[in-house]
Amino acid sequence: MSKSVRLTLANKCLLLFGGAVVLILASALVVVALRMQTLVQHGPKKRARDFANAYIADEIQLGSALKSARDLHTVLPPDEDLKLVYLPRGEFSYVEDEDEFVESAIEYFQLRAGSTERFTTAVDADNERYYRYIRAIRRSDLATIRGGAAAGFRPMVEVGIANPLDGILLIDLRDPDAPVEQAVNIIYLTAAGIASGLLAIFVFWYITTRLILSPIRLLRDYAGAVSEGNLNIRSDINTGDEYEQLSDMFNHMLDNIRKSDQDLRSINKSLDLKLGELAESNIALYEANKIKGEFLANVSHELRTPLNSINGFAEVLAETFAESISPADEKRKRYINNIMKSSRQLLDLINDLLDLAKIEAGRLELHLSSVSVSDMTEGLINLMRPQAEKAQIGLELDVPMNLPTVHTDAGKLQQILFNFLSNAIKFSPAGGKVTLSAGLDEEDGSGRKQMMRFAVRDDGPGIATEDQLRIFEKFTQLDTSTTREYGGTGLGLTISKELADMLQGEITLDSDTGRGAEFAIIVPMNLERKVVPLMPDLRVDKPVGEG
């Protein structure tokens, strides 16, 4: 889901460019305004200078128009436009602490012999602006003012040597047109600034919208259509710049996406067909496997009856010839023993096939009950002891006292342990030892429920690491030669593993070549029934010994 736009690119450009334009125009107009204010003030200054020059040149006679020193510090009255004050050198002391502008001008003229004028602005009692101009009257100027040589004036010292300050001429004047000019200038500047700013912003907006944002918006619309699944749309931007290159790249990308989409759709169709075929094959295999299991279960059940009869009659014949010692009867005894041995092996094979078929067909049910660990293990030891003594194998039981009972299927647990004990006795050498142990499984920190562990350890040849997974496969024996030393169908461990899964247990194997083997089954203390699905999940079995 695309994020909402908080500020469009057009508005962002407009704000940035507009701000830049306003800042630039404001800076330029401030400089112009300051210059125009200076020009407005230049008019009154020029008038005062011309007036002073005319007075010094003796072109005008002021007479009584000149004010005295006592009028020097008086502010220009609002009803007057001009005030003239002549202050000779002997009256400079009158302005001390009275008129700061005049006092500073006198000091300035005395320190700088070449300076002649000072100019400033002031306000009257009505807060109206007027201008103040001071002209320095030096020794050389007096000759002109007083009539020059015609008046018989002769300076005591040549002008080129010394030209001291002999007085000042103060001119206070108003300029009624100056405020108007300044206001008009401000109005013109403001109007020009606003017009220029608006025009610049409009130009920037037009350029940004037409040349920059318009192609971007087109690409955005194309991308939005593609995101909605329309792969047939194509970008058509002809600007002759990078936007056109981007448009061509966008179209090329769409071509690749469309081709990939078509390939993917074709692959998906093929995959759907394959999945359909696989589902049909899986159902057929499941049905075939179920039929096979039912067939094996039925056939095995039917074969057990004649085999039991054969075995029974063979035992009767063996008892009949048991006390006979004739050579012919000895031969018959050997034949009868071979018949009994072969029929028992065949019966064991059929029993294993029947159990495996029942497990695979889902016909094997759980019969739960409370089982005493000590009673069950002791019964197994007593059951296996004749076989162990015949093979000269020591049989030991290592079960602690007061172990709690286990709620499980006793028959299936005994069948697993019986298989472990049979294999241990079969593969242990004469004089060896087989130990059956039981105890609570140690906590591994995984938080699983409490378990009971049963283990059978022998002194046999051991099992190599690379063969420890393979021995749990159907009909698997490590010695596959026709003259193998140990008999068996290769189904015992397979059945044990299936039974362990039914008991929600786990079979582990600890062995290596030359150091015997320990088969163990770990079952829960309280087995709970599970609902078995009609078709089991396809899964990869974990290696034996892994949690």
Coordinates of C-alpha atoms in Angstrom, one line a residue, residues 324-335:
S324 CA 14.3 -93.9 19.5
I325 CA 18.0 -94.5 19.0
S326 CA 18.1 -96.3 15.6
P327 CA 20.1 -94.7 12.8
A328 CA 17.0 -94.3 10.7
D329 CA 15.2 -92.5 13.5
E330 CA 18.2 -90.2 14.0
K331 CA 17.9 -89.1 10.4
R332 CA 14.2 -88.6 10.9
K333 CA 14.8 -86.5 14.0
R334 CA 17.2 -84.3 12.0
Y335 CA 14.6 -83.8 9.3

